[in-house]
Short mmCIF file of N, CA, C and O in Angstrom, two decimals:
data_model
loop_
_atom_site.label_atom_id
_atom_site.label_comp_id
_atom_site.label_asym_id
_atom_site.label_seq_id
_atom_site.Cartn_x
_atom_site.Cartn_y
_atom_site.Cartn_z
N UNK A 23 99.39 -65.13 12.02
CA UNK A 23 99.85 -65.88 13.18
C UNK A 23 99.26 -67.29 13.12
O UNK A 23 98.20 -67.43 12.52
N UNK A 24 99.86 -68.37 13.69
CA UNK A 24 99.69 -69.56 13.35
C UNK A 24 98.31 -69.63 14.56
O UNK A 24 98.12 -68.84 15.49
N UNK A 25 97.50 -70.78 14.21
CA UNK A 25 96.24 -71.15 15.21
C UNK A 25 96.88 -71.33 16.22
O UNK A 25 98.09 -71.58 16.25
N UNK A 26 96.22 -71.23 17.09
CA UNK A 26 96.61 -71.54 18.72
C UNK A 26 96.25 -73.21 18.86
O UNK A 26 97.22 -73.88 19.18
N UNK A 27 95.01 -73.92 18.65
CA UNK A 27 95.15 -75.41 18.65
C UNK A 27 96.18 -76.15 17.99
O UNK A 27 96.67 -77.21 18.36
N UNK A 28 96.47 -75.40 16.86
CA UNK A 28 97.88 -76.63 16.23
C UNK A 28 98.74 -76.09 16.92
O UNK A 28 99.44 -77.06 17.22
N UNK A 29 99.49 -74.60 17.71
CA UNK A 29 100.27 -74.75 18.30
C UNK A 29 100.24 -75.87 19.79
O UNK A 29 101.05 -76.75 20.03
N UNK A 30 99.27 -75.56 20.44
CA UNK A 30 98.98 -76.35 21.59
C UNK A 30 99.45 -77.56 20.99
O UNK A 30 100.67 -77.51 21.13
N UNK A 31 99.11 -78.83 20.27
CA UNK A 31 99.40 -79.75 20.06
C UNK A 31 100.84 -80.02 19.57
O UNK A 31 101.38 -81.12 19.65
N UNK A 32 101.28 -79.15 19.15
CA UNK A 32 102.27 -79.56 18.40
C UNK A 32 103.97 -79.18 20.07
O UNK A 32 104.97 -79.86 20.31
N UNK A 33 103.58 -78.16 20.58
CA UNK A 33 103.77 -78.53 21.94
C UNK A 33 103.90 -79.15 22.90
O UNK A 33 104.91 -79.29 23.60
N UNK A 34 102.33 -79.78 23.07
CA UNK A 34 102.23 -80.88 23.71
C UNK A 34 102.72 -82.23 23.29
O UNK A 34 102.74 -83.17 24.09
N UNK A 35 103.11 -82.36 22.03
CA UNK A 35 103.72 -83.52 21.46
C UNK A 35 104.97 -83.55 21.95
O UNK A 35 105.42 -84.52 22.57
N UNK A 36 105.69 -82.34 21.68
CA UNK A 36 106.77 -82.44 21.87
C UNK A 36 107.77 -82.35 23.30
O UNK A 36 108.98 -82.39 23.48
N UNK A 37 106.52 -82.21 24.22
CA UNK A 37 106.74 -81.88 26.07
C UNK A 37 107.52 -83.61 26.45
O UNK A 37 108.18 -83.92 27.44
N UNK A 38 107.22 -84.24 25.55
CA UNK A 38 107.48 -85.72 25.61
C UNK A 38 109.04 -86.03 25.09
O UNK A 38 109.34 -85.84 23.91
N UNK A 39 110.13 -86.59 26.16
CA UNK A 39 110.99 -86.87 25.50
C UNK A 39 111.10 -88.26 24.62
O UNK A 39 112.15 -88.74 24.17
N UNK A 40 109.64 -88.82 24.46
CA UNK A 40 110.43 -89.97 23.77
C UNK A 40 110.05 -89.52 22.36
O UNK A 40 110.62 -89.85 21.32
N UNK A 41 108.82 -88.59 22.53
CA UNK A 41 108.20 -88.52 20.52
C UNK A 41 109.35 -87.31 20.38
O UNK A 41 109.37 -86.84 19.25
N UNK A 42 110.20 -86.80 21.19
CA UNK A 42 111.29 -85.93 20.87
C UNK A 42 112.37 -86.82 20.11
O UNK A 42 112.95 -86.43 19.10
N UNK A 43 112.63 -88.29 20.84
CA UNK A 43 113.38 -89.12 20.28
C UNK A 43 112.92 -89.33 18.93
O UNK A 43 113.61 -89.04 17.95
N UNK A 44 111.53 -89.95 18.86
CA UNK A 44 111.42 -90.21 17.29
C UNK A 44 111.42 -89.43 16.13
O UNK A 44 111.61 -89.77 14.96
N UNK A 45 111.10 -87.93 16.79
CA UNK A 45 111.79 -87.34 15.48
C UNK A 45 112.85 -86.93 15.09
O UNK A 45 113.12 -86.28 14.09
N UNK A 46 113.75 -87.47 16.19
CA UNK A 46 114.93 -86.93 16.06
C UNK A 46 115.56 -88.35 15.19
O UNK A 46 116.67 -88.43 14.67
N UNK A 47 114.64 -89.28 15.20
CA UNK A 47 115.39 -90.50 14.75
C UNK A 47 114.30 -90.56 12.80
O UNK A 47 114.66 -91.11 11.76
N UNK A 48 113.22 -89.90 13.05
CA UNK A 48 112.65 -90.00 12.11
C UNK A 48 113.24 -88.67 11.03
O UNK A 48 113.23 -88.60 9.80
N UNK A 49 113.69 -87.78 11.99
CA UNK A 49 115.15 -86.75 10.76
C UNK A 49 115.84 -87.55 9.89
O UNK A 49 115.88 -87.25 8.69
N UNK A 50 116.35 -88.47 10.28
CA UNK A 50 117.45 -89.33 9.57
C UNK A 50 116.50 -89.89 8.45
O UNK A 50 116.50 -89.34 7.35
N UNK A 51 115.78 -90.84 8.67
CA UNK A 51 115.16 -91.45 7.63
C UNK A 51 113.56 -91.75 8.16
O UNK A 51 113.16 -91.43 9.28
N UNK A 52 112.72 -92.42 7.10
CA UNK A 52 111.44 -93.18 7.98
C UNK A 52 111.89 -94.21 8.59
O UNK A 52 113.07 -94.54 8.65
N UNK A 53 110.73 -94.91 9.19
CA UNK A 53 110.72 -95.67 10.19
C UNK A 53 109.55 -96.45 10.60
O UNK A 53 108.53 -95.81 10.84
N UNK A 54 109.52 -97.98 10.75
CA UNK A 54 108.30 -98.20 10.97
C UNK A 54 108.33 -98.10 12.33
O UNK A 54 109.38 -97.74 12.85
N UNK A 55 106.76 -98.53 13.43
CA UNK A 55 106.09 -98.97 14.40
C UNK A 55 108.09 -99.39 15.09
O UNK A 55 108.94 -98.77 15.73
N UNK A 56 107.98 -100.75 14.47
CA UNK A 56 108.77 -101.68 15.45
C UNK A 56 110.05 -101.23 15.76
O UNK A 56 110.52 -101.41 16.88
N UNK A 57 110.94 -100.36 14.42
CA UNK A 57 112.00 -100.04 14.51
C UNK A 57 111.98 -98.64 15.61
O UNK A 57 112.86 -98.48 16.44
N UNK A 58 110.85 -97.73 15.44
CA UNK A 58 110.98 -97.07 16.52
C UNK A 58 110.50 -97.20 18.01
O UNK A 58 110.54 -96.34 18.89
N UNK A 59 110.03 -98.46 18.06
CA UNK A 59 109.96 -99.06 19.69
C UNK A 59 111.35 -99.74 20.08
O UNK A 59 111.63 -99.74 21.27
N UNK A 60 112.19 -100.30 19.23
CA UNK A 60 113.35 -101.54 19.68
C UNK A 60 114.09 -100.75 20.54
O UNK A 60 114.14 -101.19 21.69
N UNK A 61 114.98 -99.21 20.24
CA UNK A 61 116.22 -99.00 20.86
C UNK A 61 115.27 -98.50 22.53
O UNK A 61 115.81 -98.34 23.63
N UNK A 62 114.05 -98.38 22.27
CA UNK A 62 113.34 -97.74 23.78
C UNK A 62 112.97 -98.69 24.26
O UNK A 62 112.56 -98.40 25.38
N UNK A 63 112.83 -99.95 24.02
CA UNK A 63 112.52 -100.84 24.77
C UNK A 63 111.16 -101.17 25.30
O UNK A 63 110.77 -101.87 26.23
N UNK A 64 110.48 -100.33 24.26
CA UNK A 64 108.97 -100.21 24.49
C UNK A 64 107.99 -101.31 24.07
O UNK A 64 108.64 -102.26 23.63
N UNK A 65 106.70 -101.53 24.06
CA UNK A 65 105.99 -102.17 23.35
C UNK A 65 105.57 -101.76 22.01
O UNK A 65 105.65 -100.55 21.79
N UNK A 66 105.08 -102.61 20.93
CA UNK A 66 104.83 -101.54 19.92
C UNK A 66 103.14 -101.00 20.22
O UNK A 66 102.65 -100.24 19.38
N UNK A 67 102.45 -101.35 21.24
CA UNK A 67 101.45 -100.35 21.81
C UNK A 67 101.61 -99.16 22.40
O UNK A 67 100.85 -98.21 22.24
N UNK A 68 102.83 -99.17 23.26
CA UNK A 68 103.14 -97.90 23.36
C UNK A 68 103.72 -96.88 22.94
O UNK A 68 103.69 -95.69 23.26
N UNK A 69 104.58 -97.80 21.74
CA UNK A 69 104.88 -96.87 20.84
C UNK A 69 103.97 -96.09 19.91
O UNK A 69 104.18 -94.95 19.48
N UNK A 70 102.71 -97.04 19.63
CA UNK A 70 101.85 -96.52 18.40
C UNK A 70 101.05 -95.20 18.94
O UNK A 70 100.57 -94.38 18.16
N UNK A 71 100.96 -95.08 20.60
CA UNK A 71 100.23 -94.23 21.43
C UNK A 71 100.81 -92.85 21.09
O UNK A 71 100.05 -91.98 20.67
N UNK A 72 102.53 -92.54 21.29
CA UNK A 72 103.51 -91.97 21.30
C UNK A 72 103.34 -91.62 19.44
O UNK A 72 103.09 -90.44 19.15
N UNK A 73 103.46 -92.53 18.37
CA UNK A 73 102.97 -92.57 17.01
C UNK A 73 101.76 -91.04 17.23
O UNK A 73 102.05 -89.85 17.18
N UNK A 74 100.73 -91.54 17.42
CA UNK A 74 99.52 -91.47 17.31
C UNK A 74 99.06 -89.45 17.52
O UNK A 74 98.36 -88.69 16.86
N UNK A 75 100.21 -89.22 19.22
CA UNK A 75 100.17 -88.19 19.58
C UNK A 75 100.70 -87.17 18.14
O UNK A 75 100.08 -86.27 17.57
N UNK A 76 102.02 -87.69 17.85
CA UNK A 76 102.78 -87.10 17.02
C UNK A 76 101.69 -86.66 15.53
O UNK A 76 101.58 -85.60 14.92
N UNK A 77 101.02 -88.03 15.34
CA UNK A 77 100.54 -87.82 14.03
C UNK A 77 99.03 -86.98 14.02
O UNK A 77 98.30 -86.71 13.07
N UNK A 78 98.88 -86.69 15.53
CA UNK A 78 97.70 -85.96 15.90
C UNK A 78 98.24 -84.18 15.49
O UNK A 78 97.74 -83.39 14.70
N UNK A 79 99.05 -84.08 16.13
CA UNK A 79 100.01 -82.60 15.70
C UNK A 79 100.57 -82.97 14.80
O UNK A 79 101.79 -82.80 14.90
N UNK A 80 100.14 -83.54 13.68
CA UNK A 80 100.73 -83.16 11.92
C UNK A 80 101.99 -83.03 12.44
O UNK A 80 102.38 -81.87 12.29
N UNK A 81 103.00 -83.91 13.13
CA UNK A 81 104.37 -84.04 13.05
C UNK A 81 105.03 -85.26 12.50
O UNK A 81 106.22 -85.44 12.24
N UNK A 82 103.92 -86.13 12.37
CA UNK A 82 104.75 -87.28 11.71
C UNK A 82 102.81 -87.48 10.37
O UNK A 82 101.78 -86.81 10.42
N UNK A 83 103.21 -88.74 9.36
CA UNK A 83 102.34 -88.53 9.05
C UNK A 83 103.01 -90.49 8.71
O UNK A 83 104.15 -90.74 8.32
N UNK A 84 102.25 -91.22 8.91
CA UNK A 84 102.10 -93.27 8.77
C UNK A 84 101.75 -93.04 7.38
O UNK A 84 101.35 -92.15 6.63
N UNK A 85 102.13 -94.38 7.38
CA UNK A 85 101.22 -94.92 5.96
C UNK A 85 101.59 -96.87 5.98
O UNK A 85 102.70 -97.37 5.84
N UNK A 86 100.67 -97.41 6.14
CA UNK A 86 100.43 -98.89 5.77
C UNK A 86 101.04 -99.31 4.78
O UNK A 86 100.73 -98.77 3.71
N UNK A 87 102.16 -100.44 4.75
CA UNK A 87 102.94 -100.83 3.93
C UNK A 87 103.48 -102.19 4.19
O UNK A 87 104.46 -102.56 4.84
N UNK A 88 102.37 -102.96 3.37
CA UNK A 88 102.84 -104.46 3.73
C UNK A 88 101.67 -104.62 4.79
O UNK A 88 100.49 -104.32 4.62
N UNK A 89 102.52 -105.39 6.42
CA UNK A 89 102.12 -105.66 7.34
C UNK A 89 102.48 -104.52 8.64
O UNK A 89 102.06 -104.40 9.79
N UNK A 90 103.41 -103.81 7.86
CA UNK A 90 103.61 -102.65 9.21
C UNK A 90 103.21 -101.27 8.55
O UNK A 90 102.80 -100.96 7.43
N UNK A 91 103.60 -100.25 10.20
CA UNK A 91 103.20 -99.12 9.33
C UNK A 91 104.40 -98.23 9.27
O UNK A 91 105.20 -98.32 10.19
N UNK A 92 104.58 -97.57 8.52
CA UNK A 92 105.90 -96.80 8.00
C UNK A 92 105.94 -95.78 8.35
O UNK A 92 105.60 -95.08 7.40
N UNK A 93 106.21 -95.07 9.34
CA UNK A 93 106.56 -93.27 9.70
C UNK A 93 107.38 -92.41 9.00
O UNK A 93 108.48 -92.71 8.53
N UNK A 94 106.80 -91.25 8.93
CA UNK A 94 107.78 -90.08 8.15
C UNK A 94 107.90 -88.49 8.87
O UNK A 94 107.12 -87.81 9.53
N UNK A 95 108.66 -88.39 8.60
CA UNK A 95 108.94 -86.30 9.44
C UNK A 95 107.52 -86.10 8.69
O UNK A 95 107.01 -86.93 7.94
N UNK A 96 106.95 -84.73 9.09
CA UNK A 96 106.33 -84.02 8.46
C UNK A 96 106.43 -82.31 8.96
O UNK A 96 105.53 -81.64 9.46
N UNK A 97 108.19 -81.79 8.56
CA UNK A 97 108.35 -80.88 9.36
C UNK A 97 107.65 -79.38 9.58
O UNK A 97 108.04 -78.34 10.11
N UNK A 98 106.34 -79.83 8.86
CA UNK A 98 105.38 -78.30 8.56
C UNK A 98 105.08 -77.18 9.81
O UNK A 98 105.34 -76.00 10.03
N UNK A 99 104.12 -78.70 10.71
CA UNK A 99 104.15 -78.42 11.86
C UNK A 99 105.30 -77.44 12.50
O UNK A 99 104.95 -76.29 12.79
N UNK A 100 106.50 -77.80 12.71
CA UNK A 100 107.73 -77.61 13.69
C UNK A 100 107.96 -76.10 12.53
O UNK A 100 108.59 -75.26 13.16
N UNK A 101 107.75 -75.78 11.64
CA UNK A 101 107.74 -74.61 10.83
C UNK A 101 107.69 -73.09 11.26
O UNK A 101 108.36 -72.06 11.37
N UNK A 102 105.89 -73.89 11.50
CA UNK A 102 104.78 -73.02 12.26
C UNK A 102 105.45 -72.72 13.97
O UNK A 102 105.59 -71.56 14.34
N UNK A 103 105.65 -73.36 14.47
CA UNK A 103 106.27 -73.55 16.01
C UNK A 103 107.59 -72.55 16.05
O UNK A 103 107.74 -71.54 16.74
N UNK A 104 108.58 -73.18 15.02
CA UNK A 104 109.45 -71.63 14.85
C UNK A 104 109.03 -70.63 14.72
O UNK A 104 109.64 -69.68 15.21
N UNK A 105 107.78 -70.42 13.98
CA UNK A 105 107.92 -68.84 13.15
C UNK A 105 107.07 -68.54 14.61
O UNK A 105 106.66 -67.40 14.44
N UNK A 106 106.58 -69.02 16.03
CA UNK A 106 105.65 -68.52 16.61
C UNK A 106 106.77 -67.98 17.49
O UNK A 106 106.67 -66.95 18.15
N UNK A 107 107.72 -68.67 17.43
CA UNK A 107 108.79 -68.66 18.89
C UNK A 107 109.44 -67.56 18.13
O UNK A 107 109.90 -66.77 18.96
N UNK A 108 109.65 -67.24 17.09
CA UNK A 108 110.56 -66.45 16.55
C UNK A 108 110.37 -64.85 16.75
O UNK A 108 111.15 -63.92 16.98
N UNK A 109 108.73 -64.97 16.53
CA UNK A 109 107.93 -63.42 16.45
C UNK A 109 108.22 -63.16 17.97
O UNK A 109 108.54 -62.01 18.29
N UNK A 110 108.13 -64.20 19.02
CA UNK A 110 108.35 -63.64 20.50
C UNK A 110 109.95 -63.00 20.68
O UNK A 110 110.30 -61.91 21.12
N UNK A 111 110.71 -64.09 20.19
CA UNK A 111 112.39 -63.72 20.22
C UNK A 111 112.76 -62.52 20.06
O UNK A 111 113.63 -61.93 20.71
N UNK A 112 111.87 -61.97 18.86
CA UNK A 112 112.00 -60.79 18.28
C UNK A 112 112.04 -59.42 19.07
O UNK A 112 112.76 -58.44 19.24
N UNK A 113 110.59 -60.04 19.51
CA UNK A 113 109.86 -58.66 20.61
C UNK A 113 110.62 -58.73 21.99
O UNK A 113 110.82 -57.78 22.75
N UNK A 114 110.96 -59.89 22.16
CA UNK A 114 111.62 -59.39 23.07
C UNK A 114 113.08 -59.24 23.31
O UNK A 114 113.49 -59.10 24.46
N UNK A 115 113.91 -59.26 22.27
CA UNK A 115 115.01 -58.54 21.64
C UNK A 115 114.75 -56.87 21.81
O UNK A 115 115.43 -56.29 22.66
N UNK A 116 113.85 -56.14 21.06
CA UNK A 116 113.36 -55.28 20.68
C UNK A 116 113.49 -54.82 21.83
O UNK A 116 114.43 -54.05 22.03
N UNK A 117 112.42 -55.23 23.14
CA UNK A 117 112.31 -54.64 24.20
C UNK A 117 113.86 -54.72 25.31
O UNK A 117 114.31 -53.69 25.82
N UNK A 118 114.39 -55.86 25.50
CA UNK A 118 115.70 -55.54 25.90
C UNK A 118 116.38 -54.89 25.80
O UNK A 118 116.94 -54.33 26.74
N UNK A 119 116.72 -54.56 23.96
CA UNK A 119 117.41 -53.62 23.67
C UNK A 119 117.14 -52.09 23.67
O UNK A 119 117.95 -51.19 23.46
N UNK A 120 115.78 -52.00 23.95
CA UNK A 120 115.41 -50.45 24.46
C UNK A 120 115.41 -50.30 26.08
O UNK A 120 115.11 -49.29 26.71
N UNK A 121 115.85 -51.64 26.63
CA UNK A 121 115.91 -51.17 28.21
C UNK A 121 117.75 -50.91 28.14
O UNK A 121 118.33 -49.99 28.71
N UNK A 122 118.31 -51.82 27.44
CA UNK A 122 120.18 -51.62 27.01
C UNK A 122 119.99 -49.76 27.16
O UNK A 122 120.36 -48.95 28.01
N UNK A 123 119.25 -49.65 25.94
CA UNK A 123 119.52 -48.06 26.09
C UNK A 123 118.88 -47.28 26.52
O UNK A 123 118.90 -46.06 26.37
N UNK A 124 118.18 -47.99 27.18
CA UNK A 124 117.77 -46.44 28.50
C UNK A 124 118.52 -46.46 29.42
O UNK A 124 118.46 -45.45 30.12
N UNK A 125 119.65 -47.66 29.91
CA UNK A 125 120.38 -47.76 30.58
C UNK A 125 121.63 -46.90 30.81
O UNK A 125 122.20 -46.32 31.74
N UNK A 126 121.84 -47.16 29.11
CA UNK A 126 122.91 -46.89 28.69
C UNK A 126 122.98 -45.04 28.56
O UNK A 126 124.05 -44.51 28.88
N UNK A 127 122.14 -44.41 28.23
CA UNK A 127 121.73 -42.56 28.27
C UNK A 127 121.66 -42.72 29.73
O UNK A 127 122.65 -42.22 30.27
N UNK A 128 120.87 -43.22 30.52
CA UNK A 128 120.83 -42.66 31.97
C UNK A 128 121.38 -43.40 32.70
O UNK A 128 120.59 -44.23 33.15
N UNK A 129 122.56 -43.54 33.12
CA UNK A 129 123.15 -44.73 33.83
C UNK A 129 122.94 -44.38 35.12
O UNK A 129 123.10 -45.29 35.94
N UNK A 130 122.49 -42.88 35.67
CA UNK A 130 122.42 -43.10 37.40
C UNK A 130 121.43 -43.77 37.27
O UNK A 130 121.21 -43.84 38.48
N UNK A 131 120.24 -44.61 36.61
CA UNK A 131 119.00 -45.36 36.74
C UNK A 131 119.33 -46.68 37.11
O UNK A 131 118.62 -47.57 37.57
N UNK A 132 120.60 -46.66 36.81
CA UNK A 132 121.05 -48.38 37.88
C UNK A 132 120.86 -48.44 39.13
O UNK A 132 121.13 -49.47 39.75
#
């Protein structure tokens, strides 16, 4: 089972719709600082904050290039986050479908 702190973070990154935006914009390709502040209208301080969270939960990972800094997916994280949500999906598939059929053998239990 994946750690509980990288899930927490990687969570909490994503409770945010704007670092939801950047990876949804950092799917497509990288991206520096500025290009992912312009269409939000942000500062690039608040973008680097928003940066910063992301690259705290191993969801994005910078790198210095030139004078700016360059963003990239790093979809490992979001991996781990499926396979946690998945094991729940499961179980509770599992358990639905054994209440389906207890329903379903004893129907005066409605």
């Amino acid at each position: 089972m994946v750690q509980q702190a990288v899930l927490d973070r990687v969570f909490a990154a994503l409770s945010d719709p704007t670092r939801r935006g950047v990876l949804v914009r950092l799917g497509q390709s990288p991206a520096t600082v500025g290009e992912l502040a312009e269409p939000t209208g942000m500062t690039l301080t608040g973008m680097k904050k928003h940066i910063q969270v992301l690259e705290d939960a191993g969801l994005v990972v910078t790198e210095k290039v030139g004078r700016s800094r360059q963003c990239r997916l790093s979809a490992a994280p979001l991996d781990d986050a499926m396979a946690w949500i998945s094991f729940y999906q499961r179980l509770w598939t599992r358990r639905l479908d054994g209440l389906d059929a207890y329903f379903t053998l004893n129907p005066d239990k409605e």
